[in-house]
mmCIF file of C-alpha atoms in Angstrom:
data_model
loop_
_atom_site.group_PDB
_atom_site.id
_atom_site.type_symbol
_atom_site.label_atom_id
_atom_site.label_comp_id
_atom_site.label_asym_id
_atom_site.label_seq_id
_atom_site.Cartn_x
_atom_site.Cartn_y
_atom_site.Cartn_z
ATOM 1 C CA ASP A 1 8.582 -4.180 -11.154
ATOM 2 C CA ALA A 2 11.813 -2.265 -10.775
ATOM 3 C CA LYS A 3 13.416 -2.106 -7.370
ATOM 4 C CA THR A 4 13.898 1.117 -5.475
ATOM 5 C CA THR A 5 16.481 2.228 -2.939
ATOM 6 C CA GLN A 6 15.656 4.629 -0.125
ATOM 7 C CA PRO A 7 17.560 5.746 2.968
ATOM 8 C CA PRO A 8 16.227 3.910 6.027
ATOM 9 C CA SER A 9 15.655 7.050 8.050
ATOM 10 C CA MET A 10 15.716 10.842 7.916
ATOM 11 C CA ASP A 11 15.071 13.692 10.311
ATOM 12 C CA CYS A 12 13.484 17.021 9.485
ATOM 13 C CA ALA A 13 12.773 20.115 11.566
ATOM 14 C CA GLU A 14 9.150 21.146 11.828
ATOM 15 C CA GLY A 15 8.295 23.856 9.313
ATOM 16 C CA ARG A 16 11.196 23.025 7.050
ATOM 17 C CA ALA A 17 11.025 21.198 3.744
ATOM 18 C CA ALA A 18 11.514 17.447 3.857
ATOM 19 C CA ASN A 19 13.268 16.036 0.801
ATOM 20 C CA LEU A 20 13.042 12.268 0.512
ATOM 21 C CA PRO A 21 15.223 10.663 -2.180
ATOM 22 C CA CYS A 22 14.604 7.479 -4.100
ATOM 23 C CA ASN A 23 16.807 5.651 -6.583
ATOM 24 C CA HIS A 24 15.194 3.542 -9.292
ATOM 25 C CA SER A 25 17.986 3.054 -11.794
ATOM 26 C CA THR A 26 16.334 0.113 -13.596
ATOM 27 C CA ILE A 27 12.991 1.792 -14.176
ATOM 28 C CA SER A 28 11.335 1.011 -17.502
ATOM 29 C CA GLY A 29 9.871 3.560 -19.872
ATOM 30 C CA ASN A 30 6.289 2.679 -18.996
ATOM 31 C CA GLU A 31 6.754 2.587 -15.240
ATOM 32 C CA TYR A 32 5.507 5.337 -12.981
ATOM 33 C CA VAL A 33 6.973 6.450 -9.673
ATOM 34 C CA TYR A 34 4.471 6.273 -6.808
ATOM 35 C CA TRP A 35 4.812 7.528 -3.261
ATOM 36 C CA TYR A 36 2.812 6.291 -0.302
ATOM 37 C CA ARG A 37 3.233 6.872 3.378
ATOM 38 C CA GLN A 38 2.193 4.928 6.437
ATOM 39 C CA ILE A 39 1.609 6.737 9.688
ATOM 40 C CA HIS A 40 2.128 4.382 12.622
ATOM 41 C CA SER A 41 0.041 1.278 11.805
ATOM 42 C CA GLN A 42 -2.590 3.008 9.690
ATOM 43 C CA GLY A 43 -3.309 2.008 6.106
ATOM 44 C CA PRO A 44 -0.792 3.290 3.551
ATOM 45 C CA GLN A 45 -1.820 6.687 2.227
ATOM 46 C CA TYR A 46 -1.348 7.623 -1.413
ATOM 47 C CA ILE A 47 0.659 10.820 -1.830
ATOM 48 C CA ILE A 48 1.570 11.407 -5.461
ATOM 49 C CA HIS A 49 2.804 9.727 -8.629
ATOM 50 C CA GLY A 50 4.474 10.718 -11.879
ATOM 51 C CA LEU A 51 5.993 9.415 -15.087
ATOM 52 C CA LYS A 52 8.636 11.895 -16.184
ATOM 53 C CA ASN A 53 7.351 15.375 -15.501
ATOM 54 C CA ASN A 54 7.467 16.962 -12.091
ATOM 55 C CA GLU A 55 4.175 16.773 -10.252
ATOM 56 C CA THR A 56 2.615 18.773 -7.444
ATOM 57 C CA ASN A 57 -0.534 18.333 -5.430
ATOM 58 C CA GLU A 58 -1.853 19.592 -2.118
ATOM 59 C CA MET A 59 0.313 17.163 -0.184
ATOM 60 C CA ALA A 60 3.685 17.187 -1.897
ATOM 61 C CA SER A 61 5.837 17.703 -4.956
ATOM 62 C CA LEU A 62 7.572 14.986 -6.931
ATOM 63 C CA ILE A 63 10.762 15.780 -8.785
ATOM 64 C CA ILE A 64 11.933 13.139 -11.286
ATOM 65 C CA THR A 65 15.367 13.445 -12.861
ATOM 66 C CA GLU A 66 15.593 13.700 -16.619
ATOM 67 C CA ASP A 67 17.043 10.200 -16.941
ATOM 68 C CA ARG A 68 14.283 8.956 -14.597
ATOM 69 C CA LYS A 69 16.756 7.004 -12.509
ATOM 70 C CA SER A 70 15.927 8.857 -9.332
ATOM 71 C CA SER A 71 13.304 11.059 -7.795
ATOM 72 C CA THR A 72 12.697 13.235 -4.753
ATOM 73 C CA LEU A 73 9.514 13.670 -2.782
ATOM 74 C CA ILE A 74 9.256 17.111 -1.243
ATOM 75 C CA LEU A 75 7.011 17.985 1.673
ATOM 76 C CA PRO A 76 7.292 21.785 1.576
ATOM 77 C CA HIS A 77 6.508 22.575 5.218
ATOM 78 C CA ALA A 78 6.794 19.442 7.316
ATOM 79 C CA THR A 79 4.652 19.127 10.430
ATOM 80 C CA LEU A 80 4.764 16.635 13.258
ATOM 81 C CA ARG A 81 1.866 14.813 11.600
ATOM 82 C CA ASP A 82 4.122 14.044 8.622
ATOM 83 C CA THR A 83 6.161 11.668 10.761
ATOM 84 C CA ALA A 84 5.703 8.355 8.950
ATOM 85 C CA VAL A 85 7.340 5.704 6.805
ATOM 86 C CA TYR A 86 7.483 6.853 3.183
ATOM 87 C CA TYR A 87 7.516 4.288 0.409
ATOM 88 C CA CYS A 88 8.739 4.887 -3.136
ATOM 89 C CA ILE A 89 7.345 2.329 -5.599
ATOM 90 C CA VAL A 90 7.728 1.978 -9.351
ATOM 91 C CA ARG A 91 5.080 0.182 -11.350
ATOM 92 C CA VAL A 92 3.275 0.081 -14.643
ATOM 93 C CA ALA A 93 0.145 2.160 -14.242
ATOM 94 C CA ARG A 94 -2.068 0.801 -16.986
ATOM 95 C CA GLY A 95 -3.107 -2.635 -18.046
ATOM 96 C CA SER A 96 -1.096 -4.421 -15.399
ATOM 97 C CA GLN A 97 -2.122 -6.699 -12.602
ATOM 98 C CA GLY A 98 -1.495 -3.759 -10.395
ATOM 99 C CA ASN A 99 -0.171 -5.052 -7.102
ATOM 100 C CA LEU A 100 2.279 -2.819 -5.260
ATOM 101 C CA ILE A 101 5.667 -4.066 -4.137
ATOM 102 C CA PHE A 102 6.678 -2.319 -0.929
ATOM 103 C CA GLY A 103 10.266 -2.050 0.206
ATOM 104 C CA LYS A 104 11.343 -0.930 3.654
ATOM 105 C CA GLY A 105 10.801 2.761 2.920
ATOM 106 C CA THR A 106 12.238 5.794 4.697
ATOM 107 C CA LYS A 107 11.218 6.527 8.243
ATOM 108 C CA LEU A 108 10.839 10.303 8.417
ATOM 109 C CA SER A 109 10.907 11.855 11.853
ATOM 110 C CA VAL A 110 9.767 15.458 12.041
ATOM 111 C CA LYS A 111 11.098 17.126 15.166
ATOM 112 C CA PRO A 112 9.876 20.296 16.910
ATOM 113 C CA ASP B 1 -10.563 8.946 4.788
ATOM 114 C CA SER B 2 -9.757 6.857 1.689
ATOM 115 C CA GLY B 3 -13.310 5.599 1.188
ATOM 116 C CA VAL B 4 -12.246 1.988 1.701
ATOM 117 C CA THR B 5 -13.762 0.348 4.771
ATOM 118 C CA GLN B 6 -12.616 -2.755 6.593
ATOM 119 C CA THR B 7 -14.201 -4.747 9.381
ATOM 120 C CA PRO B 8 -13.488 -5.689 12.049
ATOM 121 C CA LYS B 9 -10.773 -3.321 13.219
ATOM 122 C CA HIS B 10 -9.397 -5.814 15.697
ATOM 123 C CA LEU B 11 -9.698 -9.565 15.942
ATOM 124 C CA ILE B 12 -8.356 -11.868 18.614
ATOM 125 C CA THR B 13 -8.629 -15.595 18.134
ATOM 126 C CA ALA B 14 -6.931 -18.872 18.939
ATOM 127 C CA THR B 15 -4.689 -21.126 16.916
ATOM 128 C CA GLY B 16 -6.562 -23.503 14.650
ATOM 129 C CA GLN B 17 -9.539 -21.188 14.277
ATOM 130 C CA ARG B 18 -10.963 -19.579 11.143
ATOM 131 C CA VAL B 19 -11.768 -15.893 10.640
ATOM 132 C CA THR B 20 -13.216 -13.724 7.891
ATOM 133 C CA LEU B 21 -12.084 -10.202 7.151
ATOM 134 C CA ARG B 22 -14.310 -7.908 5.157
ATOM 135 C CA CYS B 23 -13.511 -5.060 2.798
ATOM 136 C CA SER B 24 -15.755 -2.585 1.005
ATOM 137 C CA PRO B 25 -14.005 -0.751 -1.834
ATOM 138 C CA ARG B 26 -14.456 2.882 -2.787
ATOM 139 C CA SER B 27 -17.605 3.564 -4.718
ATOM 140 C CA GLY B 28 -17.072 2.627 -8.356
ATOM 141 C CA ASP B 29 -13.800 0.766 -7.834
ATOM 142 C CA LEU B 30 -13.681 -2.668 -9.437
ATOM 143 C CA SER B 31 -10.335 -3.947 -8.149
ATOM 144 C CA VAL B 32 -9.680 -5.114 -4.606
ATOM 145 C CA TYR B 33 -6.271 -6.061 -3.260
ATOM 146 C CA TRP B 34 -5.321 -7.727 -0.003
ATOM 147 C CA TYR B 35 -2.005 -7.115 1.732
ATOM 148 C CA GLN B 36 -0.487 -8.519 4.897
ATOM 149 C CA GLN B 37 1.883 -6.583 7.125
ATOM 150 C CA SER B 38 3.763 -8.473 9.778
ATOM 151 C CA LEU B 39 6.651 -7.171 11.857
ATOM 152 C CA ASP B 40 9.297 -9.233 10.112
ATOM 153 C CA GLN B 41 7.962 -9.289 6.545
ATOM 154 C CA GLY B 42 6.729 -5.774 5.897
ATOM 155 C CA LEU B 43 3.820 -5.124 3.524
ATOM 156 C CA GLN B 44 3.234 -8.069 1.211
ATOM 157 C CA PHE B 45 0.690 -8.525 -1.529
ATOM 158 C CA LEU B 46 -1.635 -11.493 -1.076
ATOM 159 C CA ILE B 47 -4.271 -11.498 -3.804
ATOM 160 C CA GLN B 48 -6.193 -9.282 -6.218
ATOM 161 C CA TYR B 49 -9.750 -9.460 -7.504
ATOM 162 C CA TYR B 50 -11.143 -7.512 -10.407
ATOM 163 C CA ASN B 51 -14.899 -7.307 -10.900
ATOM 164 C CA GLY B 52 -15.473 -10.620 -9.154
ATOM 165 C CA GLU B 53 -12.657 -12.564 -10.762
ATOM 166 C CA GLU B 54 -9.281 -13.469 -9.287
ATOM 167 C CA ARG B 55 -6.672 -11.442 -11.146
ATOM 168 C CA ALA B 56 -3.350 -12.050 -9.432
ATOM 169 C CA LYS B 57 -1.881 -14.022 -6.578
ATOM 170 C CA GLY B 58 1.051 -13.091 -4.424
ATOM 171 C CA ASN B 59 2.403 -14.698 -1.288
ATOM 172 C CA ILE B 60 -0.901 -16.122 -0.159
ATOM 173 C CA LEU B 61 -0.911 -19.326 1.849
ATOM 174 C CA GLU B 62 -3.156 -22.218 0.855
ATOM 175 C CA ARG B 63 -4.934 -21.832 4.210
ATOM 176 C CA PHE B 64 -6.057 -18.396 3.044
ATOM 177 C CA SER B 65 -8.695 -17.682 0.439
ATOM 178 C CA ALA B 66 -10.621 -14.691 -0.794
ATOM 179 C CA GLN B 67 -13.568 -13.791 -2.935
ATOM 180 C CA GLN B 68 -15.225 -10.726 -4.360
ATOM 181 C CA PHE B 69 -18.990 -10.579 -4.411
ATOM 182 C CA PRO B 70 -21.358 -9.079 -7.019
ATOM 183 C CA ASP B 71 -21.656 -5.892 -4.957
ATOM 184 C CA LEU B 72 -17.812 -5.729 -5.172
ATOM 185 C CA HIS B 73 -17.106 -6.128 -1.498
ATOM 186 C CA SER B 74 -14.456 -8.712 -0.714
ATOM 187 C CA GLU B 75 -13.757 -11.171 2.050
ATOM 188 C CA LEU B 76 -10.471 -12.724 3.075
ATOM 189 C CA ASN B 77 -10.819 -16.059 4.830
ATOM 190 C CA LEU B 78 -8.005 -17.281 7.047
ATOM 191 C CA SER B 79 -8.228 -20.830 8.363
ATOM 192 C CA SER B 80 -6.200 -23.164 10.594
ATOM 193 C CA LEU B 81 -4.686 -20.069 12.084
ATOM 194 C CA GLU B 82 -1.150 -20.104 13.421
ATOM 195 C CA LEU B 83 0.669 -17.714 15.722
ATOM 196 C CA GLY B 84 2.605 -16.399 12.737
ATOM 197 C CA ASP B 85 -0.578 -15.235 11.047
ATOM 198 C CA SER B 86 -0.819 -12.412 13.561
ATOM 199 C CA ALA B 87 -0.497 -9.285 11.456
ATOM 200 C CA LEU B 88 -2.220 -6.270 10.018
ATOM 201 C CA TYR B 89 -4.332 -7.065 6.981
ATOM 202 C CA PHE B 90 -5.037 -4.243 4.576
ATOM 203 C CA CYS B 91 -7.439 -4.020 1.726
ATOM 204 C CA ALA B 92 -6.951 -1.580 -1.124
ATOM 205 C CA SER B 93 -9.122 -0.704 -4.091
ATOM 206 C CA SER B 94 -8.597 0.913 -7.451
ATOM 207 C CA GLY B 95 -10.749 1.935 -10.370
ATOM 208 C CA GLY B 96 -11.691 0.339 -13.627
ATOM 209 C CA ASP B 97 -8.138 -0.267 -14.748
ATOM 210 C CA PRO B 98 -6.222 -2.436 -12.267
ATOM 211 C CA GLY B 99 -3.164 -0.311 -12.808
ATOM 212 C CA GLU B 100 -4.805 2.787 -11.388
ATOM 213 C CA THR B 101 -3.892 4.297 -8.047
ATOM 214 C CA GLN B 102 -4.720 2.106 -5.073
ATOM 215 C CA TYR B 103 -6.365 3.489 -1.960
ATOM 216 C CA PHE B 104 -5.997 1.591 1.282
ATOM 217 C CA GLY B 105 -8.397 0.881 4.068
ATOM 218 C CA PRO B 106 -7.564 1.269 7.769
ATOM 219 C CA GLY B 107 -6.765 -2.406 8.168
ATOM 220 C CA THR B 108 -7.724 -5.266 10.449
ATOM 221 C CA ARG B 109 -5.341 -6.168 13.239
ATOM 222 C CA LEU B 110 -5.381 -9.931 13.806
ATOM 223 C CA LEU B 111 -3.908 -11.453 16.918
ATOM 224 C CA VAL B 112 -3.677 -15.234 17.116
ATOM 225 C CA LEU B 113 -3.084 -16.581 20.616
#
């Protein structure tokens, strides 16, 4: 799987949008971008994934650049409960063995 | 709640002992994955089962083994435990295609004294 690069930490004010960047310059055409987060020591929580189009769900939006070499996860109105480590992962979504390769992620701190 | 359950939540044992961690996947999911998260190594993939068969192996020690039963629940067996095996152990499951989105359980925290 392709490697990703994320900033180690970010701060965000409560109520503001949190924009978490991810670089994946070696991504292959059949690889998706997945985002998970881990709050404290809980199990990683799936957030969103996409291939090349922007995606939105009830948790977040995913913006993927046209060349697919980077993406941004957007939490539109961050709350204190969004404080967590956010992981950006690229992987083939179909027909693969499927295991996820986690990097160090971005530690997002949402402040009052 | 992801729908994946893991037991026990906490486990304290001594070096040299053997423990079994249990995972029940989401209803209908055929794939089960085990991950280990220690302070210095981060989240690492151990092993995957798909519909009862071993599908992929990651950084799993020979002292560790797993299986998936006909009802699709899975067990991770850790033997000859060492202090360094203290970690969080997570199970994840995904649907019919192993490449589908994985959903994680709450984990088992193992402390080896």
